[in-house]
Short mmCIF file of N, CA, C and O in Angstrom, two decimals:
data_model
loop_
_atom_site.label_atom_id
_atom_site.label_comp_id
_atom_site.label_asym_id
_atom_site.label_seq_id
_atom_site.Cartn_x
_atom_site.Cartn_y
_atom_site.Cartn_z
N UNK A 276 38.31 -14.01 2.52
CA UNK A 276 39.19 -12.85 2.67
C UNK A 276 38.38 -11.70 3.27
O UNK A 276 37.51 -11.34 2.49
N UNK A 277 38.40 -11.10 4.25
CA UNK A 277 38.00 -10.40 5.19
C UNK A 277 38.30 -8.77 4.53
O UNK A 277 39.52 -8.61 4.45
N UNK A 278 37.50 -7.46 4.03
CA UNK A 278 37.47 -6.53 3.76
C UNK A 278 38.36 -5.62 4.67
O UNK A 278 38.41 -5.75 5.89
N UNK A 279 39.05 -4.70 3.95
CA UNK A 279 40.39 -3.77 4.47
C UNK A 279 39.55 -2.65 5.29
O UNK A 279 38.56 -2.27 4.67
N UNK A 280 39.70 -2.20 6.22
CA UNK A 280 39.28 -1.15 6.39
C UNK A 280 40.25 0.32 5.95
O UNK A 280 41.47 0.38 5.81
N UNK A 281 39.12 1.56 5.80
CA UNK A 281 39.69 2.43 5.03
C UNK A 281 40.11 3.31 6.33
O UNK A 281 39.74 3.17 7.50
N UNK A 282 41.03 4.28 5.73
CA UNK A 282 41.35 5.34 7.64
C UNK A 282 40.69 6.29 7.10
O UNK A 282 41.04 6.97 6.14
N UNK A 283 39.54 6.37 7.82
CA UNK A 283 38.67 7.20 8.48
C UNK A 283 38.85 8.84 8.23
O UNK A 283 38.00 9.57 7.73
N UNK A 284 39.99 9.17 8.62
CA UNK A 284 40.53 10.44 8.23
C UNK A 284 40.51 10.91 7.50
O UNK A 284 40.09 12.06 7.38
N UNK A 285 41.20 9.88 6.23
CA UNK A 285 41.47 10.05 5.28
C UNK A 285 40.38 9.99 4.27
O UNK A 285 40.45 10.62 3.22
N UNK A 286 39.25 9.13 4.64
CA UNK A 286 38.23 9.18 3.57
C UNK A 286 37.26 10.45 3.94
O UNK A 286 36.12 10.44 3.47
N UNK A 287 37.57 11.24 4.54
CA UNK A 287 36.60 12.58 4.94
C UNK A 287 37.41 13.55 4.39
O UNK A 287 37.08 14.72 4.56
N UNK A 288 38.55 13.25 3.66
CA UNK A 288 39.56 14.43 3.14
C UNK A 288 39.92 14.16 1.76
O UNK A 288 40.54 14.91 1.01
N UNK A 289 39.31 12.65 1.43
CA UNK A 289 39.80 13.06 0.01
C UNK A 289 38.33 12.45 -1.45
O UNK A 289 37.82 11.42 -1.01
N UNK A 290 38.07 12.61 -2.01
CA UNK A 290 37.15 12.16 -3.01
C UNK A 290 37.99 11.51 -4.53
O UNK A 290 39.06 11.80 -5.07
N UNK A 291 37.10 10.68 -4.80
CA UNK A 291 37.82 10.48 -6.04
C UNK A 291 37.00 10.70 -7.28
O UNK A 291 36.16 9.83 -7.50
N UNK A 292 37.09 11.74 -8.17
CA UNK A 292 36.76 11.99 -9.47
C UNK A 292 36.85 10.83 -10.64
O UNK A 292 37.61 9.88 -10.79
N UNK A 293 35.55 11.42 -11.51
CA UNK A 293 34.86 10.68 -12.46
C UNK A 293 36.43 9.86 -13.54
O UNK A 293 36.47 8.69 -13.89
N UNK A 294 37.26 10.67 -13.76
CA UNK A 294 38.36 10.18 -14.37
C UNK A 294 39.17 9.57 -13.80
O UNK A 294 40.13 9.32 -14.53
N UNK A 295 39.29 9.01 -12.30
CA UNK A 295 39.95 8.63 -11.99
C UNK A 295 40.74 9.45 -10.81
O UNK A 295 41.06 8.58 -10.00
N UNK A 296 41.01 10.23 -10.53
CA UNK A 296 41.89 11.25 -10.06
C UNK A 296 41.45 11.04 -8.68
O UNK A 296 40.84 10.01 -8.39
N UNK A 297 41.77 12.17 -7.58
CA UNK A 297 41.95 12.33 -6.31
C UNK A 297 41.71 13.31 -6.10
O UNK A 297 42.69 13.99 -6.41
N UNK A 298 40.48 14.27 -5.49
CA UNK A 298 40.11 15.66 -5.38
C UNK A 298 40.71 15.64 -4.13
O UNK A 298 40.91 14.63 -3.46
N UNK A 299 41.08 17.10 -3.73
CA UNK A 299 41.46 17.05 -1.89
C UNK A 299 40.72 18.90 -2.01
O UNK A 299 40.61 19.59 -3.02
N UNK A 300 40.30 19.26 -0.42
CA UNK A 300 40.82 21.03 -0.19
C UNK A 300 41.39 21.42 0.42
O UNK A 300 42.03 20.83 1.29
N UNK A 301 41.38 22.54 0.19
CA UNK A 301 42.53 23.57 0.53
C UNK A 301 42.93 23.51 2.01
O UNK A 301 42.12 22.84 2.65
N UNK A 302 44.15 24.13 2.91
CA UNK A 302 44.13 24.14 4.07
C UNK A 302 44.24 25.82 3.80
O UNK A 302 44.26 26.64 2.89
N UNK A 303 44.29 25.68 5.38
CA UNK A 303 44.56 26.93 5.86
C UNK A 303 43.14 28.02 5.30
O UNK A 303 43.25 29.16 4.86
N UNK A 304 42.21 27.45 5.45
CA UNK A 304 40.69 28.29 5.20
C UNK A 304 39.82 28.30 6.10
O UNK A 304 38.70 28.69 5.77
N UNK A 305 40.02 27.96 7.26
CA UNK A 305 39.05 27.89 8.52
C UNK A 305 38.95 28.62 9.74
O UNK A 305 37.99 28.54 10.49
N UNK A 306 40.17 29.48 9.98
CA UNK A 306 39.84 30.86 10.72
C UNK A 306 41.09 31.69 10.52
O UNK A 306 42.07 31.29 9.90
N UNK A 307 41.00 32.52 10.93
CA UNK A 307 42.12 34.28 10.45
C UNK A 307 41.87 33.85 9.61
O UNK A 307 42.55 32.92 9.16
N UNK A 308 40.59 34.41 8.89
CA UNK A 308 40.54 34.92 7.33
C UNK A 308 40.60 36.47 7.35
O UNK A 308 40.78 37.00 6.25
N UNK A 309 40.48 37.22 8.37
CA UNK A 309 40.37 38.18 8.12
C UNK A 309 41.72 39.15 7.70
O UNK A 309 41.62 40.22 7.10
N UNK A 310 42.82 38.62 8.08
CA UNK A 310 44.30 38.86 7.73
C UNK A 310 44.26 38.46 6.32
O UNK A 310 44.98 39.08 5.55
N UNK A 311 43.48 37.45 5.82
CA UNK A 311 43.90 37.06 4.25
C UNK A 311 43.77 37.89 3.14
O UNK A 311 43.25 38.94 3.50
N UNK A 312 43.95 37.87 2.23
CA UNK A 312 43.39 38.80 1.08
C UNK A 312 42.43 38.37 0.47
O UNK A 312 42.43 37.15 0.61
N UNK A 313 41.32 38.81 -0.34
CA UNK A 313 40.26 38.56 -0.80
C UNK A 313 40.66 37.47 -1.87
O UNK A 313 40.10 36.38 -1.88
N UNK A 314 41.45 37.73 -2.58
CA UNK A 314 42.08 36.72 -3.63
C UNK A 314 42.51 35.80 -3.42
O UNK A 314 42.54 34.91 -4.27
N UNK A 315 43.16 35.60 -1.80
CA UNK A 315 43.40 34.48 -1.32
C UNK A 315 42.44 33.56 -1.14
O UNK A 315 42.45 32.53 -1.83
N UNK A 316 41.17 33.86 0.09
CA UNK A 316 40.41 33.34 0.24
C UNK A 316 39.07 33.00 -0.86
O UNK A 316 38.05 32.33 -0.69
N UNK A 317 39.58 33.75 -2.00
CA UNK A 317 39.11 33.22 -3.26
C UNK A 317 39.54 31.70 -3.95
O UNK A 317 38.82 30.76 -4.27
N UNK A 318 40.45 31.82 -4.02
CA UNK A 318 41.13 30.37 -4.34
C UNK A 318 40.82 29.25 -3.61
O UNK A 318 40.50 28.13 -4.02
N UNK A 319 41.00 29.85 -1.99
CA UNK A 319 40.49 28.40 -0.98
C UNK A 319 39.26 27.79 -1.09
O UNK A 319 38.83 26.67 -0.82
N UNK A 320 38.67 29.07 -1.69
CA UNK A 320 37.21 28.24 -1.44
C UNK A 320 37.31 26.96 -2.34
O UNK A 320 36.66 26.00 -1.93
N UNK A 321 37.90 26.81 -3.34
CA UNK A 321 37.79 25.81 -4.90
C UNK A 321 38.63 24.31 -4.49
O UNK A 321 39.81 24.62 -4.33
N UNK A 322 38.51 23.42 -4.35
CA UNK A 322 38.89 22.16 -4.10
C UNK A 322 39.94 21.95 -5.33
O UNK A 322 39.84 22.59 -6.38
N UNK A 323 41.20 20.77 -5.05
CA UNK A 323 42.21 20.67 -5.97
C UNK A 323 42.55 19.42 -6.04
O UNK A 323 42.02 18.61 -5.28
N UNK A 324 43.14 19.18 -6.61
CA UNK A 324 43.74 17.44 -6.79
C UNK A 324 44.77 17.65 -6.27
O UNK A 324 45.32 18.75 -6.19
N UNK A 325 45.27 16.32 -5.74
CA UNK A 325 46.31 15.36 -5.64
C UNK A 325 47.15 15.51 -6.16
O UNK A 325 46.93 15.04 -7.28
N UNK A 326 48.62 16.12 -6.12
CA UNK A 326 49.82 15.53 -7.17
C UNK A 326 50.00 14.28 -7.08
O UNK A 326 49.60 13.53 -6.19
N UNK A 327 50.96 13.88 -8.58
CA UNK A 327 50.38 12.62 -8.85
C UNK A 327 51.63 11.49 -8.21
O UNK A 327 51.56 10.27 -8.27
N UNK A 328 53.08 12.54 -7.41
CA UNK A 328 53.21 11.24 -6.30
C UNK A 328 52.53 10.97 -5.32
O UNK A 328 52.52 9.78 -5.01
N UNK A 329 51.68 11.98 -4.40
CA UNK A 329 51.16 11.63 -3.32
C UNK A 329 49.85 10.62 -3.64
O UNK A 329 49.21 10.04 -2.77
N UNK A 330 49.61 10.55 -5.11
CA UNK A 330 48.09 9.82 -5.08
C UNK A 330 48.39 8.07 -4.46
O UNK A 330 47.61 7.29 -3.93
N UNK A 331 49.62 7.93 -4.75
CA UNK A 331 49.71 5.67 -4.29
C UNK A 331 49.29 6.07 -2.77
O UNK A 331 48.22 5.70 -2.29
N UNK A 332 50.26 6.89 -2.04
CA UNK A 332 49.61 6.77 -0.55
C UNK A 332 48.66 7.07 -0.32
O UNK A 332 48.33 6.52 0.73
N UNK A 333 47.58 7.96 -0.87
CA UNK A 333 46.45 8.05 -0.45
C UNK A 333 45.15 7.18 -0.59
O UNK A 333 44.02 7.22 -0.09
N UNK A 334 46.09 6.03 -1.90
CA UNK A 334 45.05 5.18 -2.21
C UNK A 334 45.48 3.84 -1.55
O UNK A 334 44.83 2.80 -1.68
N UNK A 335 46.63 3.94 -0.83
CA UNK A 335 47.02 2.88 0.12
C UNK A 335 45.88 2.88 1.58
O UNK A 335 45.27 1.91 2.01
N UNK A 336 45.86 4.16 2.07
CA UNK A 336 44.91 4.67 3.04
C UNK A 336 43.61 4.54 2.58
O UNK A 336 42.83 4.87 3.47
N UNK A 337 43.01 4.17 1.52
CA UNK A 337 41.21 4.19 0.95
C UNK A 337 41.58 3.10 -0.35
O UNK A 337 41.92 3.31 -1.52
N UNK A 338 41.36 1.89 0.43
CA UNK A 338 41.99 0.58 -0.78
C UNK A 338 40.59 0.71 -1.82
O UNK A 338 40.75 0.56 -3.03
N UNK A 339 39.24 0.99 -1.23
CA UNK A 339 38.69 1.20 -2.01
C UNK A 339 37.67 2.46 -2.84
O UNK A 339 36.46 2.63 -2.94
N UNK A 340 38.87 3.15 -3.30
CA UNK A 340 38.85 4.57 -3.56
C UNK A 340 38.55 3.94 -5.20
O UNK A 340 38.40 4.71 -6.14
#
């Protein structure tokens, strides 16, 4: 049986945590920050999980996540 390959994309965008879970970050943090508010671009900086319908497709895309 010949190994799945993972999409590429997708494994540069998402990590998977010690419990199991699906870390992802933020969008919208990579230029016009200067329009943002400080509080905004406070939050972006911090990485977030996955809700927990989108996690089957993302682990369809990284079979071995």
């Amino acid at each position: 049986m010949p190994k799945i390959k993972s999409n590429r994309s997708a494994a540069k965008r998402f990590k998977k945590t010690g419990s199991g879970g699906v870390k992802r970050s933020h969008a919208f943090a990579r230029h016009q920050m200067s329009c943002k508010s400080r509080k905004l671009k406070r939050k972006l900086r911090h990485s977030a999980m996955v809700d927990a319908v989108d996690v089957p497709a993302v682990k369809r895309l990284l079979p071995y996540l």
